[in-house]
Structure formats: structure tokens, C-alpha cells
JSON list of C-alpha atoms in Angstrom, two decimals:
[
{"chain": "A", "resi": 1, "resn": "MET", "atom": "CA", "xyz": [96.96, 131.58, 151.66]},
{"chain": "A", "resi": 2, "resn": "ILE", "atom": "CA", "xyz": [96.65, 129.87, 155.00]},
{"chain": "A", "resi": 3, "resn": "LEU", "atom": "CA", "xyz": [100.13, 128.31, 154.87]},
{"chain": "A", "resi": 4, "resn": "ASP", "atom": "CA", "xyz": [101.63, 131.79, 154.59]},
{"chain": "A", "resi": 5, "resn": "LYS", "atom": "CA", "xyz": [100.36, 132.53, 158.10]},
{"chain": "A", "resi": 6, "resn": "PHE", "atom": "CA", "xyz": [102.69, 129.89, 159.49]},
{"chain": "A", "resi": 7, "resn": "LYS", "atom": "CA", "xyz": [105.77, 131.57, 158.03]},
{"chain": "A", "resi": 8, "resn": "LEU", "atom": "CA", "xyz": [108.16, 133.37, 160.37]},
{"chain": "A", "resi": 9, "resn": "ASP", "atom": "CA", "xyz": [110.02, 135.33, 157.71]},
{"chain": "A", "resi": 10, "resn": "GLY", "atom": "CA", "xyz": [111.53, 138.52, 159.10]},
{"chain": "A", "resi": 11, "resn": "LYS", "atom": "CA", "xyz": [110.97, 137.47, 162.72]},
{"chain": "A", "resi": 12, "resn": "VAL", "atom": "CA", "xyz": [113.58, 137.06, 165.45]},
{"chain": "A", "resi": 13, "resn": "ALA", "atom": "CA", "xyz": [113.08, 134.20, 167.90]},
{"chain": "A", "resi": 14, "resn": "VAL", "atom": "CA", "xyz": [114.86, 133.79, 171.24]},
{"chain": "A", "resi": 15, "resn": "VAL", "atom": "CA", "xyz": [115.20, 130.21, 172.50]},
{"chain": "A", "resi": 16, "resn": "THR", "atom": "CA", "xyz": [116.57, 129.43, 175.95]},
{"chain": "A", "resi": 17, "resn": "GLY", "atom": "CA", "xyz": [118.13, 126.07, 176.70]},
{"chain": "A", "resi": 18, "resn": "ALA", "atom": "CA", "xyz": [118.94, 125.86, 172.99]},
{"chain": "A", "resi": 19, "resn": "GLY", "atom": "CA", "xyz": [122.15, 123.86, 173.27]},
{"chain": "A", "resi": 20, "resn": "ARG", "atom": "CA", "xyz": [120.48, 120.47, 172.92]},
{"chain": "A", "resi": 21, "resn": "GLY", "atom": "CA", "xyz": [117.24, 118.52, 173.13]},
{"chain": "A", "resi": 22, "resn": "LEU", "atom": "CA", "xyz": [113.91, 120.30, 172.87]},
{"chain": "A", "resi": 23, "resn": "GLY", "atom": "CA", "xyz": [115.56, 123.72, 172.67]},
{"chain": "A", "resi": 24, "resn": "GLN", "atom": "CA", "xyz": [117.74, 122.74, 169.75]},
{"chain": "A", "resi": 25, "resn": "GLY", "atom": "CA", "xyz": [114.76, 121.21, 167.98]},
{"chain": "A", "resi": 26, "resn": "ALA", "atom": "CA", "xyz": [112.75, 124.39, 168.53]},
{"chain": "A", "resi": 27, "resn": "ALA", "atom": "CA", "xyz": [115.54, 126.64, 167.23]},
{"chain": "A", "resi": 28, "resn": "VAL", "atom": "CA", "xyz": [115.83, 124.55, 164.08]},
{"chain": "A", "resi": 29, "resn": "GLY", "atom": "CA", "xyz": [112.05, 124.53, 163.63]},
{"chain": "A", "resi": 30, "resn": "PHE", "atom": "CA", "xyz": [111.83, 128.31, 163.90]},
{"chain": "A", "resi": 31, "resn": "ALA", "atom": "CA", "xyz": [114.69, 128.68, 161.42]},
{"chain": "A", "resi": 32, "resn": "GLU", "atom": "CA", "xyz": [113.04, 126.28, 158.98]},
{"chain": "A", "resi": 33, "resn": "ALA", "atom": "CA", "xyz": [109.91, 128.47, 159.20]},
{"chain": "A", "resi": 34, "resn": "GLY", "atom": "CA", "xyz": [111.97, 131.55, 158.28]},
{"chain": "A", "resi": 35, "resn": "ALA", "atom": "CA", "xyz": [113.04, 133.15, 161.57]},
{"chain": "A", "resi": 36, "resn": "ASP", "atom": "CA", "xyz": [116.45, 134.33, 162.64]},
{"chain": "A", "resi": 37, "resn": "VAL", "atom": "CA", "xyz": [117.27, 132.79, 166.00]},
{"chain": "A", "resi": 38, "resn": "ALA", "atom": "CA", "xyz": [119.05, 133.77, 169.20]},
{"chain": "A", "resi": 39, "resn": "VAL", "atom": "CA", "xyz": [120.23, 130.65, 171.00]},
{"chain": "A", "resi": 40, "resn": "VAL", "atom": "CA", "xyz": [120.73, 131.00, 174.76]},
{"chain": "A", "resi": 41, "resn": "ASP", "atom": "CA", "xyz": [122.29, 128.43, 177.06]},
{"chain": "A", "resi": 42, "resn": "VAL", "atom": "CA", "xyz": [124.86, 127.85, 179.78]},
{"chain": "A", "resi": 43, "resn": "ILE", "atom": "CA", "xyz": [126.35, 125.06, 177.65]},
{"chain": "A", "resi": 44, "resn": "SER", "atom": "CA", "xyz": [127.77, 125.34, 174.14]},
{"chain": "A", "resi": 45, "resn": "THR", "atom": "CA", "xyz": [125.31, 126.39, 171.44]},
{"chain": "A", "resi": 46, "resn": "ASP", "atom": "CA", "xyz": [127.76, 125.83, 168.58]},
{"chain": "A", "resi": 47, "resn": "GLU", "atom": "CA", "xyz": [125.96, 122.78, 167.21]},
{"chain": "A", "resi": 48, "resn": "THR", "atom": "CA", "xyz": [122.57, 124.48, 167.27]},
{"chain": "A", "resi": 49, "resn": "ALA", "atom": "CA", "xyz": [123.97, 127.65, 165.74]},
{"chain": "A", "resi": 50, "resn": "GLY", "atom": "CA", "xyz": [125.51, 125.61, 162.95]},
{"chain": "A", "resi": 51, "resn": "LYS", "atom": "CA", "xyz": [122.16, 124.01, 162.16]},
{"chain": "A", "resi": 52, "resn": "VAL", "atom": "CA", "xyz": [120.46, 127.42, 162.04]},
{"chain": "A", "resi": 53, "resn": "ARG", "atom": "CA", "xyz": [123.14, 128.92, 159.80]},
{"chain": "A", "resi": 54, "resn": "ALA", "atom": "CA", "xyz": [122.91, 125.93, 157.47]},
{"chain": "A", "resi": 55, "resn": "LEU", "atom": "CA", "xyz": [119.29, 126.96, 156.85]},
{"chain": "A", "resi": 56, "resn": "GLY", "atom": "CA", "xyz": [120.44, 130.42, 155.75]},
{"chain": "A", "resi": 57, "resn": "ARG", "atom": "CA", "xyz": [119.27, 132.22, 158.88]},
{"chain": "A", "resi": 58, "resn": "ARG", "atom": "CA", "xyz": [121.11, 134.65, 161.09]},
{"chain": "A", "resi": 59, "resn": "VAL", "atom": "CA", "xyz": [121.99, 133.44, 164.55]},
{"chain": "A", "resi": 60, "resn": "CYS", "atom": "CA", "xyz": [123.00, 135.13, 167.79]},
{"chain": "A", "resi": 61, "resn": "GLN", "atom": "CA", "xyz": [124.72, 132.98, 170.40]},
{"chain": "A", "resi": 62, "resn": "ILE", "atom": "CA", "xyz": [124.40, 134.02, 174.04]},
{"chain": "A", "resi": 63, "resn": "HIS", "atom": "CA", "xyz": [126.13, 132.23, 176.89]},
{"chain": "A", "resi": 64, "resn": "ALA", "atom": "CA", "xyz": [124.02, 132.91, 179.98]},
{"chain": "A", "resi": 65, "resn": "ASN", "atom": "CA", "xyz": [123.35, 131.12, 183.24]},
{"chain": "A", "resi": 66, "resn": "LEU", "atom": "CA", "xyz": [119.70, 131.89, 183.91]},
{"chain": "A", "resi": 67, "resn": "MET", "atom": "CA", "xyz": [120.10, 130.47, 187.40]},
{"chain": "A", "resi": 68, "resn": "ASP", "atom": "CA", "xyz": [121.79, 133.82, 188.09]},
{"chain": "A", "resi": 69, "resn": "ARG", "atom": "CA", "xyz": [119.04, 136.44, 188.03]},
{"chain": "A", "resi": 70, "resn": "ALA", "atom": "CA", "xyz": [121.49, 139.18, 187.08]},
{"chain": "A", "resi": 71, "resn": "SER", "atom": "CA", "xyz": [122.24, 137.38, 183.81]},
{"chain": "A", "resi": 72, "resn": "ILE", "atom": "CA", "xyz": [118.62, 137.47, 182.63]},
{"chain": "A", "resi": 73, "resn": "GLN", "atom": "CA", "xyz": [118.08, 141.16, 181.90]},
{"chain": "A", "resi": 74, "resn": "PRO", "atom": "CA", "xyz": [120.96, 141.62, 179.42]},
{"chain": "A", "resi": 75, "resn": "VAL", "atom": "CA", "xyz": [119.79, 138.78, 177.15]},
{"chain": "A", "resi": 76, "resn": "ILE", "atom": "CA", "xyz": [116.97, 140.63, 175.43]},
{"chain": "A", "resi": 77, "resn": "GLY", "atom": "CA", "xyz": [119.03, 143.77, 174.89]},
{"chain": "A", "resi": 78, "resn": "GLN", "atom": "CA", "xyz": [121.83, 141.77, 173.31]},
{"chain": "A", "resi": 79, "resn": "VAL", "atom": "CA", "xyz": [119.45, 140.01, 170.94]},
{"chain": "A", "resi": 80, "resn": "ALA", "atom": "CA", "xyz": [117.79, 143.26, 169.90]},
{"chain": "A", "resi": 81, "resn": "GLY", "atom": "CA", "xyz": [121.20, 144.83, 169.38]},
{"chain": "A", "resi": 82, "resn": "GLU", "atom": "CA", "xyz": [122.56, 142.00, 167.23]},
{"chain": "A", "resi": 83, "resn": "LEU", "atom": "CA", "xyz": [119.46, 140.90, 165.32]},
{"chain": "A", "resi": 84, "resn": "GLY", "atom": "CA", "xyz": [117.40, 144.09, 165.37]},
{"chain": "A", "resi": 85, "resn": "SER", "atom": "CA", "xyz": [114.29, 142.98, 167.26]},
{"chain": "A", "resi": 86, "resn": "VAL", "atom": "CA", "xyz": [112.69, 140.39, 169.52]},
{"chain": "A", "resi": 87, "resn": "ASP", "atom": "CA", "xyz": [109.46, 138.96, 168.10]},
{"chain": "A", "resi": 88, "resn": "ILE", "atom": "CA", "xyz": [109.26, 135.49, 169.68]},
{"chain": "A", "resi": 89, "resn": "LEU", "atom": "CA", "xyz": [110.45, 134.19, 173.04]},
{"chain": "A", "resi": 90, "resn": "LEU", "atom": "CA", "xyz": [110.52, 130.50, 173.88]},
{"chain": "A", "resi": 91, "resn": "ASN", "atom": "CA", "xyz": [111.17, 129.88, 177.58]},
{"chain": "A", "resi": 92, "resn": "ASN", "atom": "CA", "xyz": [112.53, 126.37, 177.26]},
{"chain": "A", "resi": 93, "resn": "ALA", "atom": "CA", "xyz": [115.44, 126.21, 179.75]},
{"chain": "A", "resi": 94, "resn": "GLY", "atom": "CA", "xyz": [114.63, 124.06, 182.73]},
{"chain": "A", "resi": 95, "resn": "ILE", "atom": "CA", "xyz": [115.92, 121.47, 185.17]},
{"chain": "A", "resi": 96, "resn": "ILE", "atom": "CA", "xyz": [114.47, 118.71, 187.31]},
{"chain": "A", "resi": 97, "resn": "ARG", "atom": "CA", "xyz": [115.59, 117.35, 190.68]},
{"chain": "A", "resi": 98, "resn": "ARG", "atom": "CA", "xyz": [114.25, 114.07, 192.01]},
{"chain": "A", "resi": 99, "resn": "GLY", "atom": "CA", "xyz": [113.85, 112.96, 195.61]},
{"chain": "A", "resi": 100, "resn": "PRO", "atom": "CA", "xyz": [111.26, 111.91, 198.17]},
{"chain": "A", "resi": 101, "resn": "LEU", "atom": "CA", "xyz": [109.16, 114.73, 199.63]},
{"chain": "A", "resi": 102, "resn": "LEU", "atom": "CA", "xyz": [110.35, 114.03, 203.17]},
{"chain": "A", "resi": 103, "resn": "GLU", "atom": "CA", "xyz": [114.01, 114.24, 202.16]},
{"chain": "A", "resi": 104, "resn": "PHE", "atom": "CA", "xyz": [113.91, 117.01, 199.53]},
{"chain": "A", "resi": 105, "resn": "THR", "atom": "CA", "xyz": [116.55, 119.69, 200.09]},
{"chain": "A", "resi": 106, "resn": "GLU", "atom": "CA", "xyz": [116.25, 123.47, 200.07]},
{"chain": "A", "resi": 107, "resn": "LYS", "atom": "CA", "xyz": [118.82, 123.67, 197.28]},
{"chain": "A", "resi": 108, "resn": "ASP", "atom": "CA", "xyz": [116.91, 121.26, 195.06]},
{"chain": "A", "resi": 109, "resn": "TRP", "atom": "CA", "xyz": [113.80, 123.34, 195.68]},
{"chain": "A", "resi": 110, "resn": "ASP", "atom": "CA", "xyz": [115.42, 126.74, 195.12]},
{"chain": "A", "resi": 111, "resn": "ASP", "atom": "CA", "xyz": [117.43, 125.80, 192.01]},
{"chain": "A", "resi": 112, "resn": "VAL", "atom": "CA", "xyz": [114.42, 124.42, 190.16]},
{"chain": "A", "resi": 113, "resn": "ILE", "atom": "CA", "xyz": [112.13, 127.30, 191.13]},
{"chain": "A", "resi": 114, "resn": "GLN", "atom": "CA", "xyz": [114.73, 129.86, 190.03]},
{"chain": "A", "resi": 115, "resn": "LEU", "atom": "CA", "xyz": [115.24, 128.44, 186.55]},
{"chain": "A", "resi": 116, "resn": "ASN", "atom": "CA", "xyz": [111.83, 126.97, 185.77]},
{"chain": "A", "resi": 117, "resn": "GLU", "atom": "CA", "xyz": [109.69, 129.74, 187.27]},
{"chain": "A", "resi": 118, "resn": "SER", "atom": "CA", "xyz": [111.54, 132.94, 188.19]},
{"chain": "A", "resi": 119, "resn": "ALA", "atom": "CA", "xyz": [113.67, 133.02, 185.03]},
{"chain": "A", "resi": 120, "resn": "VAL", "atom": "CA", "xyz": [110.55, 132.47, 182.92]},
{"chain": "A", "resi": 121, "resn": "PHE", "atom": "CA", "xyz": [108.84, 135.45, 184.53]},
{"chain": "A", "resi": 122, "resn": "PHE", "atom": "CA", "xyz": [111.73, 137.89, 184.40]},
{"chain": "A", "resi": 123, "resn": "LEU", "atom": "CA", "xyz": [112.84, 136.98, 180.88]},
{"chain": "A", "resi": 124, "resn": "SER", "atom": "CA", "xyz": [109.24, 137.25, 179.68]},
{"chain": "A", "resi": 125, "resn": "GLN", "atom": "CA", "xyz": [108.96, 140.63, 181.37]},
{"chain": "A", "resi": 126, "resn": "ALA", "atom": "CA", "xyz": [112.10, 141.87, 179.61]},
{"chain": "A", "resi": 127, "resn": "ALA", "atom": "CA", "xyz": [110.96, 140.50, 176.25]},
{"chain": "A", "resi": 128, "resn": "ALA", "atom": "CA", "xyz": [107.49, 142.00, 176.66]},
{"chain": "A", "resi": 129, "resn": "LYS", "atom": "CA", "xyz": [108.98, 145.43, 177.35]},
{"chain": "A", "resi": 130, "resn": "GLN", "atom": "CA", "xyz": [111.01, 145.13, 174.15]},
{"chain": "A", "resi": 131, "resn": "MET", "atom": "CA", "xyz": [107.96, 144.01, 172.17]},
{"chain": "A", "resi": 132, "resn": "VAL", "atom": "CA", "xyz": [105.85, 146.87, 173.52]},
{"chain": "A", "resi": 133, "resn": "ALA", "atom": "CA", "xyz": [108.59, 149.34, 172.56]},
{"chain": "A", "resi": 134, "resn": "GLN", "atom": "CA", "xyz": [108.72, 147.88, 169.05]},
{"chain": "A", "resi": 135, "resn": "GLY", "atom": "CA", "xyz": [104.96, 148.41, 168.74]},
{"chain": "A", "resi": 136, "resn": "ARG", "atom": "CA", "xyz": [104.08, 145.41, 166.60]},
{"chain": "A", "resi": 137, "resn": "GLY", "atom": "CA", "xyz": [103.17, 142.76, 169.15]},
{"chain": "A", "resi": 138, "resn": "GLY", "atom": "CA", "xyz": [104.88, 139.43, 169.62]},
{"chain": "A", "resi": 139, "resn": "LYS", "atom": "CA", "xyz": [104.66, 135.86, 170.84]},
{"chain": "A", "resi": 140, "resn": "ILE", "atom": "CA", "xyz": [105.80, 134.38, 174.15]},
{"chain": "A", "resi": 141, "resn": "ILE", "atom": "CA", "xyz": [105.75, 130.60, 174.48]},
{"chain": "A", "resi": 142, "resn": "ASN", "atom": "CA", "xyz": [106.50, 128.79, 177.73]},
{"chain": "A", "resi": 143, "resn": "ILE", "atom": "CA", "xyz": [107.40, 125.15, 178.16]},
{"chain": "A", "resi": 144, "resn": "ALA", "atom": "CA", "xyz": [105.02, 123.60, 180.66]},
{"chain": "A", "resi": 145, "resn": "SER", "atom": "CA", "xyz": [104.78, 119.87, 181.44]},
{"chain": "A", "resi": 146, "resn": "MET", "atom": "CA", "xyz": [102.47, 116.96, 182.10]},
{"chain": "A", "resi": 147, "resn": "LEU", "atom": "CA", "xyz": [103.05, 117.98, 185.72]},
{"chain": "A", "resi": 148, "resn": "SER", "atom": "CA", "xyz": [101.31, 121.27, 185.04]},
{"chain": "A", "resi": 149, "resn": "PHE", "atom": "CA", "xyz": [98.20, 119.04, 185.00]},
{"chain": "A", "resi": 150, "resn": "GLN", "atom": "CA", "xyz": [99.23, 116.23, 187.35]},
{"chain": "A", "resi": 151, "resn": "GLY", "atom": "CA", "xyz": [100.97, 115.88, 190.69]},
{"chain": "A", "resi": 152, "resn": "GLY", "atom": "CA", "xyz": [103.66, 113.38, 189.90]},
{"chain": "A", "resi": 153, "resn": "ILE", "atom": "CA", "xyz": [105.95, 111.77, 192.49]},
{"chain": "A", "resi": 154, "resn": "ARG", "atom": "CA", "xyz": [109.44, 112.57, 193.79]},
{"chain": "A", "resi": 155, "resn": "VAL", "atom": "CA", "xyz": [109.64, 115.91, 191.92]},
{"chain": "A", "resi": 156, "resn": "PRO", "atom": "CA", "xyz": [108.05, 118.50, 194.24]},
{"chain": "A", "resi": 157, "resn": "SER", "atom": "CA", "xyz": [109.89, 121.58, 192.99]},
{"chain": "A", "resi": 158, "resn": "TYR", "atom": "CA", "xyz": [109.42, 120.58, 189.34]},
{"chain": "A", "resi": 159, "resn": "THR", "atom": "CA", "xyz": [105.67, 120.07, 189.80]},
{"chain": "A", "resi": 160, "resn": "ALA", "atom": "CA", "xyz": [105.39, 123.39, 191.62]},
{"chain": "A", "resi": 161, "resn": "SER", "atom": "CA", "xyz": [107.35, 125.24, 188.96]},
{"chain": "A", "resi": 162, "resn": "LYS", "atom": "CA", "xyz": [105.48, 123.76, 186.01]},
{"chain": "A", "resi": 163, "resn": "SER", "atom": "CA", "xyz": [102.12, 124.41, 187.66]},
{"chain": "A", "resi": 164, "resn": "ALA", "atom": "CA", "xyz": [103.30, 128.00, 188.05]},
{"chain": "A", "resi": 165, "resn": "VAL", "atom": "CA", "xyz": [104.22, 128.16, 184.36]},
{"chain": "A", "resi": 166, "resn": "MET", "atom": "CA", "xyz": [100.63, 127.38, 183.42]},
{"chain": "A", "resi": 167, "resn": "GLY", "atom": "CA", "xyz": [99.34, 130.06, 185.78]},
{"chain": "A", "resi": 168, "resn": "LEU", "atom": "CA", "xyz": [101.86, 132.66, 184.63]},
{"chain": "A", "resi": 169, "resn": "THR", "atom": "CA", "xyz": [100.95, 131.92, 181.02]},
{"chain": "A", "resi": 170, "resn": "ARG", "atom": "CA", "xyz": [97.35, 132.86, 181.75]},
{"chain": "A", "resi": 171, "resn": "LEU", "atom": "CA", "xyz": [98.31, 135.94, 183.77]},
{"chain": "A", "resi": 172, "resn": "MET", "atom": "CA", "xyz": [100.68, 137.25, 181.11]},
{"chain": "A", "resi": 173, "resn": "ALA", "atom": "CA", "xyz": [98.14, 136.55, 178.37]},
{"chain": "A", "resi": 174, "resn": "ASN", "atom": "CA", "xyz": [95.61, 138.73, 180.19]},
{"chain": "A", "resi": 175, "resn": "GLU", "atom": "CA", "xyz": [97.96, 141.64, 180.79]},
{"chain": "A", "resi": 176, "resn": "LEU", "atom": "CA", "xyz": [99.77, 141.61, 177.45]},
{"chain": "A", "resi": 177, "resn": "ALA", "atom": "CA", "xyz": [96.78, 141.14, 175.13]},
{"chain": "A", "resi": 178, "resn": "PRO", "atom": "CA", "xyz": [96.25, 144.93, 174.80]},
{"chain": "A", "resi": 179, "resn": "HIS", "atom": "CA", "xyz": [99.77, 145.10, 173.36]},
{"chain": "A", "resi": 180, "resn": "HIS", "atom": "CA", "xyz": [99.01, 142.36, 170.80]},
{"chain": "A", "resi": 181, "resn": "ILE", "atom": "CA", "xyz": [101.37, 139.95, 172.54]},
{"chain": "A", "resi": 182, "resn": "ASN", "atom": "CA", "xyz": [100.11, 136.38, 172.66]},
{"chain": "A", "resi": 183, "resn": "VAL", "atom": "CA", "xyz": [101.29, 134.18, 175.52]},
{"chain": "A", "resi": 184, "resn": "ASN", "atom": "CA", "xyz": [100.81, 130.43, 175.37]},
{"chain": "A", "resi": 185, "resn": "ALA", "atom": "CA", "xyz": [102.52, 127.29, 176.61]},
{"chain": "A", "resi": 186, "resn": "VAL", "atom": "CA", "xyz": [103.31, 123.87, 175.27]},
{"chain": "A", "resi": 187, "resn": "ALA", "atom": "CA", "xyz": [103.26, 120.92, 177.67]},
{"chain": "A", "resi": 188, "resn": "PRO", "atom": "CA", "xyz": [105.49, 118.17, 176.27]},
{"chain": "A", "resi": 189, "resn": "GLY", "atom": "CA", "xyz": [104.68, 114.63, 177.22]},
{"chain": "A", "resi": 190, "resn": "TYR", "atom": "CA", "xyz": [107.37, 112.08, 177.97]},
{"chain": "A", "resi": 191, "resn": "MET", "atom": "CA", "xyz": [110.16, 113.18, 175.64]},
{"chain": "A", "resi": 192, "resn": "ALA", "atom": "CA", "xyz": [113.50, 111.50, 174.98]},
{"chain": "A", "resi": 193, "resn": "THR", "atom": "CA", "xyz": [115.71, 114.19, 176.55]},
{"chain": "A", "resi": 194, "resn": "GLU", "atom": "CA", "xyz": [118.42, 114.39, 179.20]},
{"chain": "A", "resi": 195, "resn": "ASN", "atom": "CA", "xyz": [115.80, 115.17, 181.87]},
{"chain": "A", "resi": 196, "resn": "THR", "atom": "CA", "xyz": [114.07, 111.83, 181.27]},
{"chain": "A", "resi": 197, "resn": "ALA", "atom": "CA", "xyz": [117.23, 109.73, 180.89]},
{"chain": "A", "resi": 198, "resn": "PRO", "atom": "CA", "xyz": [116.86, 108.20, 184.39]},
{"chain": "A", "resi": 199, "resn": "LEU", "atom": "CA", "xyz": [113.29, 107.14, 183.60]},
{"chain": "A", "resi": 200, "resn": "ARG", "atom": "CA", "xyz": [114.22, 105.59, 180.27]},
{"chain": "A", "resi": 201, "resn": "ALA", "atom": "CA", "xyz": [117.13, 103.77, 181.89]},
{"chain": "A", "resi": 202, "resn": "ASP", "atom": "CA", "xyz": [114.83, 102.20, 184.51]},
{"chain": "A", "resi": 203, "resn": "PRO", "atom": "CA", "xyz": [113.25, 99.14, 182.84]},
{"chain": "A", "resi": 204, "resn": "GLY", "atom": "CA", "xyz": [110.25, 99.16, 185.15]},
{"chain": "A", "resi": 205, "resn": "ARG", "atom": "CA", "xyz": [109.43, 102.86, 184.81]},
{"chain": "A", "resi": 206, "resn": "ASN", "atom": "CA", "xyz": [110.14, 102.83, 181.09]},
{"chain": "A", "resi": 207, "resn": "ALA", "atom": "CA", "xyz": [107.71, 99.96, 180.54]},
{"chain": "A", "resi": 208, "resn": "GLU", "atom": "CA", "xyz": [105.11, 101.60, 182.79]},
{"chain": "A", "resi": 209, "resn": "ILE", "atom": "CA", "xyz": [105.26, 104.88, 180.87]},
{"chain": "A", "resi": 210, "resn": "LEU", "atom": "CA", "xyz": [105.19, 103.29, 177.42]},
{"chain": "A", "resi": 211, "resn": "GLY", "atom": "CA", "xyz": [102.32, 101.07, 178.51]},
{"chain": "A", "resi": 212, "resn": "ARG", "atom": "CA", "xyz": [100.15, 104.10, 179.24]},
{"chain": "A", "resi": 213, "resn": "LEU", "atom": "CA", "xyz": [101.11, 106.10, 176.14]},
{"chain": "A", "resi": 214, "resn": "PRO", "atom": "CA", "xyz": [98.60, 105.66, 173.30]},
{"chain": "A", "resi": 215, "resn": "ALA", "atom": "CA", "xyz": [101.35, 106.69, 170.87]},
{"chain": "A", "resi": 216, "resn": "GLY", "atom": "CA", "xyz": [103.47, 103.81, 172.17]},
{"chain": "A", "resi": 217, "resn": "ARG", "atom": "CA", "xyz": [106.76, 105.71, 172.08]},
{"chain": "A", "resi": 218, "resn": "TRP", "atom": "CA", "xyz": [108.72, 108.49, 173.72]},
{"chain": "A", "resi": 219, "resn": "GLY", "atom": "CA", "xyz": [108.39, 111.86, 172.02]},
{"chain": "A", "resi": 220, "resn": "MET", "atom": "CA", "xyz": [111.23, 113.46, 170.09]},
{"chain": "A", "resi": 221, "resn": "PRO", "atom": "CA", "xyz": [112.21, 117.15, 169.82]},
{"chain": "A", "resi": 222, "resn": "GLU", "atom": "CA", "xyz": [110.82, 117.17, 166.28]},
{"chain": "A", "resi": 223, "resn": "ASP", "atom": "CA", "xyz": [107.38, 116.32, 167.64]},
{"chain": "A", "resi": 224, "resn": "LEU", "atom": "CA", "xyz": [107.15, 119.79, 169.21]},
{"chain": "A", "resi": 225, "resn": "GLN", "atom": "CA", "xyz": [108.16, 121.81, 166.16]},
{"chain": "A", "resi": 226, "resn": "GLY", "atom": "CA", "xyz": [104.71, 122.07, 164.57]},
{"chain": "A", "resi": 227, "resn": "ALA", "atom": "CA", "xyz": [103.01, 123.26, 167.75]},
{"chain": "A", "resi": 228, "resn": "LEU", "atom": "CA", "xyz": [105.76, 125.76, 168.47]},
{"chain": "A", "resi": 229, "resn": "VAL", "atom": "CA", "xyz": [105.77, 127.23, 164.96]},
{"chain": "A", "resi": 230, "resn": "PHE", "atom": "CA", "xyz": [101.98, 127.53, 165.12]},
{"chain": "A", "resi": 231, "resn": "LEU", "atom": "CA", "xyz": [102.10, 129.42, 168.42]},
{"chain": "A", "resi": 232, "resn": "ALA", "atom": "CA", "xyz": [104.94, 131.63, 167.14]},
{"chain": "A", "resi": 233, "resn": "SER", "atom": "CA", "xyz": [103.16, 132.55, 163.92]},
{"chain": "A", "resi": 234, "resn": "ALA", "atom": "CA", "xyz": [100.25, 134.67, 162.74]},
{"chain": "A", "resi": 235, "resn": "ALA", "atom": "CA", "xyz": [98.21, 131.46, 162.47]},
{"chain": "A", "resi": 236, "resn": "SER", "atom": "CA", "xyz": [97.67, 131.63, 166.25]},
{"chain": "A", "resi": 237, "resn": "ASP", "atom": "CA", "xyz": [96.84, 135.33, 166.56]},
{"chain": "A", "resi": 238, "resn": "TYR", "atom": "CA", "xyz": [93.51, 134.55, 168.29]},
{"chain": "A", "resi": 239, "resn": "VAL", "atom": "CA", "xyz": [95.00, 131.95, 170.64]},
{"chain": "A", "resi": 240, "resn": "THR", "atom": "CA", "xyz": [96.29, 133.18, 173.98]},
{"chain": "A", "resi": 241, "resn": "GLY", "atom": "CA", "xyz": [96.51, 131.94, 177.56]},
{"chain": "A", "resi": 242, "resn": "TYR", "atom": "CA", "xyz": [96.33, 128.29, 176.51]},
{"chain": "A", "resi": 243, "resn": "THR", "atom": "CA", "xyz": [98.57, 125.36, 177.42]},
{"chain": "A", "resi": 244, "resn": "LEU", "atom": "CA", "xyz": [98.73, 122.86, 174.58]},
{"chain": "A", "resi": 245, "resn": "ALA", "atom": "CA", "xyz": [99.67, 119.29, 175.48]},
{"chain": "A", "resi": 246, "resn": "VAL", "atom": "CA", "xyz": [101.91, 117.54, 172.96]},
{"chain": "A", "resi": 247, "resn": "ASP", "atom": "CA", "xyz": [101.95, 114.25, 174.79]},
{"chain": "A", "resi": 248, "resn": "GLY", "atom": "CA", "xyz": [101.24, 111.28, 172.55]},
{"chain": "A", "resi": 249, "resn": "GLY", "atom": "CA", "xyz": [97.85, 110.96, 174.26]},
{"chain": "A", "resi": 250, "resn": "TRP", "atom": "CA", "xyz": [99.15, 110.67, 177.85]},
{"chain": "A", "resi": 251, "resn": "LEU", "atom": "CA", "xyz": [96.48, 112.91, 179.37]},
{"chain": "A", "resi": 252, "resn": "CYS", "atom": "CA", "xyz": [93.59, 111.20, 177.60]},
{"chain": "A", "resi": 253, "resn": "ARG", "atom": "CA", "xyz": [94.46, 107.72, 178.89]}
]
């Protein structure tokens, strides 16, 4: 039955930035589909872990600051040790820094590139090694952005990092396909998260954004769950290297 292909029973999913927002929504979505979940964040993951456990799934909580490259490598080993395998990786953790191009600081550049780009690569590399060793393939999903497609304004390091995520998704898909590892990305549109709080609080920008959105509203974490479960499941076994926009129609306007 086709619906059976969307089930994640017996799988272990790793979700970074799982303490709140899109990451928490993803962790809950994976758990609802049947997966056990490792929740990774620099902030508390207690609330997310509670939601996963309430669904009857096992959960592994990892406190890690992915801004520190040395903290990345141990994550996958800890998950495999506690939950037995790593079958799905969602690279969700990310930050944004805003400022005019002519005034943008080195720190605001370096911090965003480290978390949004370098951490994605090195955590994916570690997860892929684990998946290859397990010998049964796997799924890696990256969180891209509307700014993987567009230039944006006042967010140079964010645009650079999210453009890189799209490119890395394609590169990893090419190299990992022989190991039956699918690599895709989801590009959320304008979502109601902490990253977009300044935009939603600005009456002018908020009205401008909503005026362009065919859906007429900001997206919610739940709006990503279907796409993420699809890309994490056997239903997407012939889909790789693709960045799927979940954007309320933003890119078609």
C-alpha cells in the first residue's frame, strides 16, 4: 500500500535545532510517522523530547553547540550508541544576522557561515559515514531557504549560506547515491519562527510579505511536516538532489 511507504517505523531520525520552531515541528512529525528521534540543540530540548515520548517513541537528547566544530563529530556516534542507528538526518539548526552590506561585520559573516553551512557539511559527512557502515542507505535533508533562490537584502551571510546549502545538497546527492543515501532539501517560505520575529513585528515589512504571499499567511512548523516525512521515507527513494520549496506560493508570484 502506498501509505505504508510514508511510515518511518524502525527508523532513527536526528534533528538539529530541535528545541523549538521548525525543528520541534519536524521532530514531532517524524515521531508521528513512527521514528525514534534524537533532538540536538544548544538550548533545552525538554519540551520537544516530551512531545516525542508522548507519541510512544524513544528519544535521545543531545546538548551541542554546532557553532563549535569540535562538537559536531560526537553527535552521530552518541545517537548510534543510544538509539542503535542513524537513518535520517535533518540539518535544521541555523541563524540569521541582519545588517547593510557596507556595514556587515566579520563576526556576523563567520557565525552564520559556520552554523548554516560548515556544520551542515560536517554533520552530513559524519552521518553519511554511519549510514554507509550500516549498509542500508539513509536520508539526509537540509533546510534551505527562499534565499537559496533569491538574493534578499541586509542578510549577506544568510543568503550565501543558504545558496551553499542548495549546492551542497546536489553535490552530496551525486556522491552518496551509490550508497543508497538520498540527499534533498526543503526551502521554507516565510515561517512564523524566532528568525522572522523582527519582520513580523515591522508593520510595513509584514504587510509587504503577506501581500505577496498567495497563501495569505505566514507558514507554521506543521506546514513542513508532510514534505519532511516524504523526503525521510521510502516514498521518496527516487528523489535526490532536489530542493523543495514549501513557501505558500512565494516563488510563483
